[in-house]
Amino acid sequence: MRIGIFGAGGMAEALGGQWAATGHEVMIAARDQAKADALAGKISARAGTWEETARASEVILLAVPAPSAPEVLAVAGKSVAGKMLIDCTNAVGPGATLTAPDQAARIAAAAPDAHVVKAFNLCDVDVWRMTPPVFGGRPLAVPLCGSPEAVEVVSSLVRDIGCTPLNAGGLDRARLMEATMAFMVGLWFDGHDAQACFPPLPV
Ligand SMILES: NC(=O)c1ccc[n+]([C@@H]2O[C@H](COP(=O)([O-])OP(=O)(O)OC[C@H]3O[C@@H](n4cnc5c(N)ncnc54)[C@H](OP(=O)(O)O)[C@@H]3O)[C@@H](O)[C@H]2O)c1
């Protein structure tokens, strides 16, 4: 698949690196061209402007800070239309509060002709670097919210990094994933064992 990535930071490197290593064509766009070039060189990808990257891609991973996402999408412009747009952004402020109550809806409003899928926001970047992310013998489950067609496409990219996709419903449910992330991170920051809230079900 032709995958564009907006951003050249940790998430871009982790997921872009995995997808490039599994044979996808990855293209990086960032506000600093030198950083886009450097990451592209590191993970065997190409680099381009926001617009070039969007135009060349079937799927775009939005991996910039949540507040800047609408601005980046505005610069990329019409080239984002019709594309699968993966929103992994977390609008989280101090004290693990949500700074935007429905970030995925903001992304969808900024790119009304794209097919937005919320995914990859629940785990830390170091989890996305794992090859594969498997815990206690169980592959990491990755919930996705979006239209069934878009979720199906992005699910194949989840499988490619050794994880199990979970169709978690429409994009209207993305706000639940965003709130879950903030709530769990808040527990974790407070020193609690957040993972123990979800014991494995007996098989
Ligand atoms: N880190 C995690 O554990 C994690 C996990 C799940 C989801 N996420 C989400 O993934 C997204 C990316 O996180 P990350 O960890 O990859 O962040 P990061 O390492 O800080 O990288 C952020 C990227 O966005 C760029 N950027 C920053 N401000 C920008 C602006 N105003 N306009 C355009 N580009 C801008 C940065 O460019 P410069 O290098 O020039 O600053 C960099 O390329 C965030 O929305 C975050 O909430 C992160």
mmCIF file with all atom_site columns, N, CA, C and O and ligand atoms in Angstrom, residues 7-11 31 35 50 63-66 68 72 88-90 120-121 123-125, ligand 1:
data_model
loop_
_atom_site.group_PDB
_atom_site.id
_atom_site.type_symbol
_atom_site.label_atom_id
_atom_site.label_alt_id
_atom_site.label_comp_id
_atom_site.label_asym_id
_atom_site.label_entity_id
_atom_site.label_seq_id
_atom_site.pdbx_PDB_ins_code
_atom_site.Cartn_x
_atom_site.Cartn_y
_atom_site.Cartn_z
_atom_site.occupancy
_atom_site.B_iso_or_equiv
_atom_site.pdbx_formal_charge
_atom_site.auth_seq_id
_atom_site.auth_comp_id
_atom_site.auth_asym_id
_atom_site.auth_atom_id
_atom_site.pdbx_PDB_model_num
ATOM   1   N N   . GLY A 1 7   ? 4.125  14.076 9.824  1.00 0.00 ? 7   GLY A N   1
ATOM   2   C CA  . GLY A 1 7   ? 4.896  14.115 11.061 1.00 0.00 ? 7   GLY A CA  1
ATOM   3   C C   . GLY A 1 7   ? 6.122  13.234 10.908 1.00 0.00 ? 7   GLY A C   1
ATOM   4   O O   . GLY A 1 7   ? 6.106  12.241 10.159 1.00 0.00 ? 7   GLY A O   1
ATOM   5   N N   . ALA A 1 8   ? 7.195  13.635 11.589 1.00 0.00 ? 8   ALA A N   1
ATOM   6   C CA  . ALA A 1 8   ? 8.448  12.868 11.502 1.00 0.00 ? 8   ALA A CA  1
ATOM   7   C C   . ALA A 1 8   ? 8.990  12.595 12.902 1.00 0.00 ? 8   ALA A C   1
ATOM   8   O O   . ALA A 1 8   ? 10.194 12.547 13.113 1.00 0.00 ? 8   ALA A O   1
ATOM   9   N N   . GLY A 1 9   ? 8.074  12.405 13.855 1.00 0.00 ? 9   GLY A N   1
ATOM   10  C CA  . GLY A 1 9   ? 8.485  12.136 15.227 1.00 0.00 ? 9   GLY A CA  1
ATOM   11  C C   . GLY A 1 9   ? 8.419  10.663 15.568 1.00 0.00 ? 9   GLY A C   1
ATOM   12  O O   . GLY A 1 9   ? 8.573  9.793  14.691 1.00 0.00 ? 9   GLY A O   1
ATOM   13  N N   . GLY A 1 10  ? 8.192  10.396 16.851 1.00 0.00 ? 10  GLY A N   1
ATOM   14  C CA  . GLY A 1 10  ? 8.236  9.020  17.344 1.00 0.00 ? 10  GLY A CA  1
ATOM   15  C C   . GLY A 1 10  ? 7.222  8.093  16.703 1.00 0.00 ? 10  GLY A C   1
ATOM   16  O O   . GLY A 1 10  ? 7.569  6.974  16.289 1.00 0.00 ? 10  GLY A O   1
ATOM   17  N N   . MET A 1 11  ? 5.972  8.519  16.618 1.00 0.00 ? 11  MET A N   1
ATOM   18  C CA  . MET A 1 11  ? 4.940  7.637  16.050 1.00 0.00 ? 11  MET A CA  1
ATOM   19  C C   . MET A 1 11  ? 5.183  7.405  14.562 1.00 0.00 ? 11  MET A C   1
ATOM   20  O O   . MET A 1 11  ? 4.981  6.300  14.053 1.00 0.00 ? 11  MET A O   1
ATOM   21  N N   . ARG A 1 31  ? 6.983  19.553 8.931  1.00 0.00 ? 31  ARG A N   1
ATOM   22  C CA  . ARG A 1 31  ? 7.157  20.998 8.755  1.00 0.00 ? 31  ARG A CA  1
ATOM   23  C C   . ARG A 1 31  ? 8.618  21.344 8.531  1.00 0.00 ? 31  ARG A C   1
ATOM   24  O O   . ARG A 1 31  ? 8.936  22.377 7.966  1.00 0.00 ? 31  ARG A O   1
ATOM   25  N N   . LYS A 1 35  ? 14.054 17.130 8.681  1.00 0.00 ? 35  LYS A N   1
ATOM   26  C CA  . LYS A 1 35  ? 13.639 16.021 9.552  1.00 0.00 ? 35  LYS A CA  1
ATOM   27  C C   . LYS A 1 35  ? 12.877 14.962 8.756  1.00 0.00 ? 35  LYS A C   1
ATOM   28  O O   . LYS A 1 35  ? 13.015 13.762 9.011  1.00 0.00 ? 35  LYS A O   1
ATOM   29  N N   . TRP A 1 50  ? 3.564  18.222 2.417  1.00 0.00 ? 50  TRP A N   1
ATOM   30  C CA  . TRP A 1 50  ? 2.270  17.693 2.875  1.00 0.00 ? 50  TRP A CA  1
ATOM   31  C C   . TRP A 1 50  ? 1.420  17.308 1.662  1.00 0.00 ? 50  TRP A C   1
ATOM   32  O O   . TRP A 1 50  ? 0.828  16.228 1.618  1.00 0.00 ? 50  TRP A O   1
ATOM   33  N N   . ALA A 1 63  ? 0.296  12.035 12.343 1.00 0.00 ? 63  ALA A N   1
ATOM   34  C CA  . ALA A 1 63  ? 1.141  11.824 13.532 1.00 0.00 ? 63  ALA A CA  1
ATOM   35  C C   . ALA A 1 63  ? 1.805  13.130 13.948 1.00 0.00 ? 63  ALA A C   1
ATOM   36  O O   . ALA A 1 63  ? 3.027  13.214 14.084 1.00 0.00 ? 63  ALA A O   1
ATOM   37  N N   . VAL A 1 64  ? 0.958  14.151 14.097 1.00 0.00 ? 64  VAL A N   1
ATOM   38  C CA  . VAL A 1 64  ? 1.409  15.456 14.612 1.00 0.00 ? 64  VAL A CA  1
ATOM   39  C C   . VAL A 1 64  ? 0.633  15.720 15.901 1.00 0.00 ? 64  VAL A C   1
ATOM   40  O O   . VAL A 1 64  ? -0.361 15.043 16.171 1.00 0.00 ? 64  VAL A O   1
ATOM   41  N N   . PRO A 1 65  ? 1.048  16.700 16.708 1.00 0.00 ? 65  PRO A N   1
ATOM   42  C CA  . PRO A 1 65  ? 0.291  17.001 17.927 1.00 0.00 ? 65  PRO A CA  1
ATOM   43  C C   . PRO A 1 65  ? -1.170 17.333 17.603 1.00 0.00 ? 65  PRO A C   1
ATOM   44  O O   . PRO A 1 65  ? -1.463 17.987 16.590 1.00 0.00 ? 65  PRO A O   1
ATOM   45  N N   . ALA A 1 66  ? -2.057 16.915 18.495 1.00 0.00 ? 66  ALA A N   1
ATOM   46  C CA  . ALA A 1 66  ? -3.491 17.083 18.243 1.00 0.00 ? 66  ALA A CA  1
ATOM   47  C C   . ALA A 1 66  ? -3.883 18.517 17.867 1.00 0.00 ? 66  ALA A C   1
ATOM   48  O O   . ALA A 1 66  ? -4.636 18.711 16.902 1.00 0.00 ? 66  ALA A O   1
ATOM   49  N N   . SER A 1 68  ? -2.350 20.786 16.290 1.00 0.00 ? 68  SER A N   1
ATOM   50  C CA  . SER A 1 68  ? -1.888 21.243 14.980 1.00 0.00 ? 68  SER A CA  1
ATOM   51  C C   . SER A 1 68  ? -2.492 20.444 13.822 1.00 0.00 ? 68  SER A C   1
ATOM   52  O O   . SER A 1 68  ? -2.297 20.797 12.655 1.00 0.00 ? 68  SER A O   1
ATOM   53  N N   . VAL A 1 72  ? -2.481 21.350 9.696  1.00 0.00 ? 72  VAL A N   1
ATOM   54  C CA  . VAL A 1 72  ? -1.720 20.537 8.747  1.00 0.00 ? 72  VAL A CA  1
ATOM   55  C C   . VAL A 1 72  ? -2.639 20.028 7.627  1.00 0.00 ? 72  VAL A C   1
ATOM   56  O O   . VAL A 1 72  ? -2.276 20.054 6.443  1.00 0.00 ? 72  VAL A O   1
ATOM   57  N N   . CYS A 1 88  ? -4.237 9.048  15.018 1.00 0.00 ? 88  CYS A N   1
ATOM   58  C CA  . CYS A 1 88  ? -3.702 8.446  16.254 1.00 0.00 ? 88  CYS A CA  1
ATOM   59  C C   . CYS A 1 88  ? -3.496 9.516  17.317 1.00 0.00 ? 88  CYS A C   1
ATOM   60  O O   . CYS A 1 88  ? -2.864 9.274  18.338 1.00 0.00 ? 88  CYS A O   1
ATOM   61  N N   . THR A 1 89  ? -3.999 10.732 17.072 1.00 0.00 ? 89  THR A N   1
ATOM   62  C CA  . THR A 1 89  ? -3.671 11.855 17.950 1.00 0.00 ? 89  THR A CA  1
ATOM   63  C C   . THR A 1 89  ? -4.406 11.790 19.282 1.00 0.00 ? 89  THR A C   1
ATOM   64  O O   . THR A 1 89  ? -5.554 11.351 19.350 1.00 0.00 ? 89  THR A O   1
ATOM   65  N N   . ASN A 1 90  ? -3.741 12.238 20.306 1.00 0.00 ? 90  ASN A N   1
ATOM   66  C CA  . ASN A 1 90  ? -4.334 12.313 21.637 1.00 0.00 ? 90  ASN A CA  1
ATOM   67  C C   . ASN A 1 90  ? -4.307 13.763 22.113 1.00 0.00 ? 90  ASN A C   1
ATOM   68  O O   . ASN A 1 90  ? -3.234 14.340 22.303 1.00 0.00 ? 90  ASN A O   1
ATOM   69  N N   . PHE A 1 120 ? -4.507 3.312  16.963 1.00 0.00 ? 120 PHE A N   1
ATOM   70  C CA  . PHE A 1 120 ? -3.110 3.411  17.417 1.00 0.00 ? 120 PHE A CA  1
ATOM   71  C C   . PHE A 1 120 ? -2.900 4.485  18.501 1.00 0.00 ? 120 PHE A C   1
ATOM   72  O O   . PHE A 1 120 ? -1.761 4.829  18.780 1.00 0.00 ? 120 PHE A O   1
ATOM   73  N N   . ASN A 1 121 ? -3.988 5.028  19.091 1.00 0.00 ? 121 ASN A N   1
ATOM   74  C CA  . ASN A 1 121 ? -3.810 6.094  20.096 1.00 0.00 ? 121 ASN A CA  1
ATOM   75  C C   . ASN A 1 121 ? -3.701 5.547  21.517 1.00 0.00 ? 121 ASN A C   1
ATOM   76  O O   . ASN A 1 121 ? -3.339 6.297  22.425 1.00 0.00 ? 121 ASN A O   1
ATOM   77  N N   . CYS A 1 123 ? -1.797 3.084  22.902 1.00 0.00 ? 123 CYS A N   1
ATOM   78  C CA  . CYS A 1 123 ? -0.531 2.584  23.472 1.00 0.00 ? 123 CYS A CA  1
ATOM   79  C C   . CYS A 1 123 ? 0.612  3.567  23.243 1.00 0.00 ? 123 CYS A C   1
ATOM   80  O O   . CYS A 1 123 ? 0.618  4.339  22.281 1.00 0.00 ? 123 CYS A O   1
ATOM   81  N N   . ASP A 1 124 ? 1.586  3.456  24.098 1.00 0.00 ? 124 ASP A N   1
ATOM   82  C CA  . ASP A 1 124 ? 2.783  4.296  24.024 1.00 0.00 ? 124 ASP A CA  1
ATOM   83  C C   . ASP A 1 124 ? 3.596  3.966  22.770 1.00 0.00 ? 124 ASP A C   1
ATOM   84  O O   . ASP A 1 124 ? 3.565  2.836  22.265 1.00 0.00 ? 124 ASP A O   1
ATOM   85  N N   . VAL A 1 125 ? 4.337  4.951  22.308 1.00 0.00 ? 125 VAL A N   1
ATOM   86  C CA  . VAL A 1 125 ? 5.140  4.770  21.093 1.00 0.00 ? 125 VAL A CA  1
ATOM   87  C C   . VAL A 1 125 ? 6.075  3.553  21.192 1.00 0.00 ? 125 VAL A C   1
ATOM   88  O O   . VAL A 1 125 ? 6.326  2.864  20.187 1.00 0.00 ? 125 VAL A O   1
HETATM 89  N N1  . LIG B 2 .   ? 4.231  9.258  21.792 1.00 0.00 ? 1   LIG B N1  1
HETATM 90  C C1  . LIG B 2 .   ? 3.289  8.381  22.096 1.00 0.00 ? 1   LIG B C1  1
HETATM 91  O O1  . LIG B 2 .   ? 3.485  7.500  22.965 1.00 0.00 ? 1   LIG B O1  1
HETATM 92  C C2  . LIG B 2 .   ? 1.978  8.424  21.372 1.00 0.00 ? 1   LIG B C2  1
HETATM 93  C C3  . LIG B 2 .   ? 1.139  7.296  21.432 1.00 0.00 ? 1   LIG B C3  1
HETATM 94  C C4  . LIG B 2 .   ? -0.078 7.331  20.761 1.00 0.00 ? 1   LIG B C4  1
HETATM 95  C C5  . LIG B 2 .   ? -0.459 8.471  20.053 1.00 0.00 ? 1   LIG B C5  1
HETATM 96  N N2  . LIG B 2 .   ? 0.376  9.552  20.018 1.00 0.00 ? 1   LIG B N2  1
HETATM 97  C C6  . LIG B 2 .   ? -0.057 10.741 19.254 1.00 0.00 ? 1   LIG B C6  1
HETATM 98  O O2  . LIG B 2 .   ? 0.670  10.721 18.032 1.00 0.00 ? 1   LIG B O2  1
HETATM 99  C C7  . LIG B 2 .   ? 0.919  12.066 17.607 1.00 0.00 ? 1   LIG B C7  1
HETATM 100 C C8  . LIG B 2 .   ? 2.420  12.192 17.346 1.00 0.00 ? 1   LIG B C8  1
HETATM 101 O O3  . LIG B 2 .   ? 3.093  11.878 18.538 1.00 0.00 ? 1   LIG B O3  1
HETATM 102 P P1  . LIG B 2 .   ? 4.680  11.654 18.538 1.00 0.00 ? 1   LIG B P1  1
HETATM 103 O O4  . LIG B 2 .   ? 4.992  10.974 19.806 1.00 0.00 ? 1   LIG B O4  1
HETATM 104 O O5  . LIG B 2 .   ? 5.134  11.088 17.245 1.00 0.00 ? 1   LIG B O5  1
HETATM 105 O O6  . LIG B 2 .   ? 5.177  13.174 18.667 1.00 0.00 ? 1   LIG B O6  1
HETATM 106 P P2  . LIG B 2 .   ? 6.613  13.760 18.327 1.00 0.00 ? 1   LIG B P2  1
HETATM 107 O O7  . LIG B 2 .   ? 7.652  12.730 18.424 1.00 0.00 ? 1   LIG B O7  1
HETATM 108 O O8  . LIG B 2 .   ? 6.727  14.994 19.174 1.00 0.00 ? 1   LIG B O8  1
HETATM 109 O O9  . LIG B 2 .   ? 6.489  14.191 16.776 1.00 0.00 ? 1   LIG B O9  1
HETATM 110 C C9  . LIG B 2 .   ? 5.545  15.161 16.418 1.00 0.00 ? 1   LIG B C9  1
HETATM 111 C C10 . LIG B 2 .   ? 5.718  15.535 14.952 1.00 0.00 ? 1   LIG B C10 1
HETATM 112 O O10 . LIG B 2 .   ? 4.777  16.584 14.674 1.00 0.00 ? 1   LIG B O10 1
HETATM 113 C C11 . LIG B 2 .   ? 5.499  17.751 14.251 1.00 0.00 ? 1   LIG B C11 1
HETATM 114 N N3  . LIG B 2 .   ? 4.846  18.976 14.680 1.00 0.00 ? 1   LIG B N3  1
HETATM 115 C C12 . LIG B 2 .   ? 4.839  19.523 15.930 1.00 0.00 ? 1   LIG B C12 1
HETATM 116 N N4  . LIG B 2 .   ? 4.121  20.664 15.927 1.00 0.00 ? 1   LIG B N4  1
HETATM 117 C C13 . LIG B 2 .   ? 3.688  20.847 14.666 1.00 0.00 ? 1   LIG B C13 1
HETATM 118 C C14 . LIG B 2 .   ? 2.908  21.853 14.027 1.00 0.00 ? 1   LIG B C14 1
HETATM 119 N N5  . LIG B 2 .   ? 2.417  22.926 14.694 1.00 0.00 ? 1   LIG B N5  1
HETATM 120 N N6  . LIG B 2 .   ? 2.657  21.735 12.696 1.00 0.00 ? 1   LIG B N6  1
HETATM 121 C C15 . LIG B 2 .   ? 3.152  20.666 12.006 1.00 0.00 ? 1   LIG B C15 1
HETATM 122 N N7  . LIG B 2 .   ? 3.905  19.671 12.546 1.00 0.00 ? 1   LIG B N7  1
HETATM 123 C C16 . LIG B 2 .   ? 4.163  19.768 13.860 1.00 0.00 ? 1   LIG B C16 1
HETATM 124 C C17 . LIG B 2 .   ? 6.876  17.601 14.840 1.00 0.00 ? 1   LIG B C17 1
HETATM 125 O O11 . LIG B 2 .   ? 7.754  18.417 14.118 1.00 0.00 ? 1   LIG B O11 1
HETATM 126 P P3  . LIG B 2 .   ? 9.079  19.038 14.818 1.00 0.00 ? 1   LIG B P3  1
HETATM 127 O O12 . LIG B 2 .   ? 10.043 17.876 14.972 1.00 0.00 ? 1   LIG B O12 1
HETATM 128 O O13 . LIG B 2 .   ? 9.538  20.050 13.843 1.00 0.00 ? 1   LIG B O13 1
HETATM 129 O O14 . LIG B 2 .   ? 8.671  19.599 16.145 1.00 0.00 ? 1   LIG B O14 1
HETATM 130 C C18 . LIG B 2 .   ? 7.103  16.103 14.635 1.00 0.00 ? 1   LIG B C18 1
HETATM 131 O O15 . LIG B 2 .   ? 7.407  15.824 13.303 1.00 0.00 ? 1   LIG B O15 1
HETATM 132 C C19 . LIG B 2 .   ? 0.410  12.994 18.703 1.00 0.00 ? 1   LIG B C19 1
HETATM 133 O O16 . LIG B 2 .   ? -0.847 13.510 18.344 1.00 0.00 ? 1   LIG B O16 1
HETATM 134 C C20 . LIG B 2 .   ? 0.279  12.076 19.919 1.00 0.00 ? 1   LIG B C20 1
HETATM 135 O O17 . LIG B 2 .   ? -0.766 12.479 20.789 1.00 0.00 ? 1   LIG B O17 1
HETATM 136 C C21 . LIG B 2 .   ? 1.593  9.547  20.645 1.00 0.00 ? 1   LIG B C21 1
#
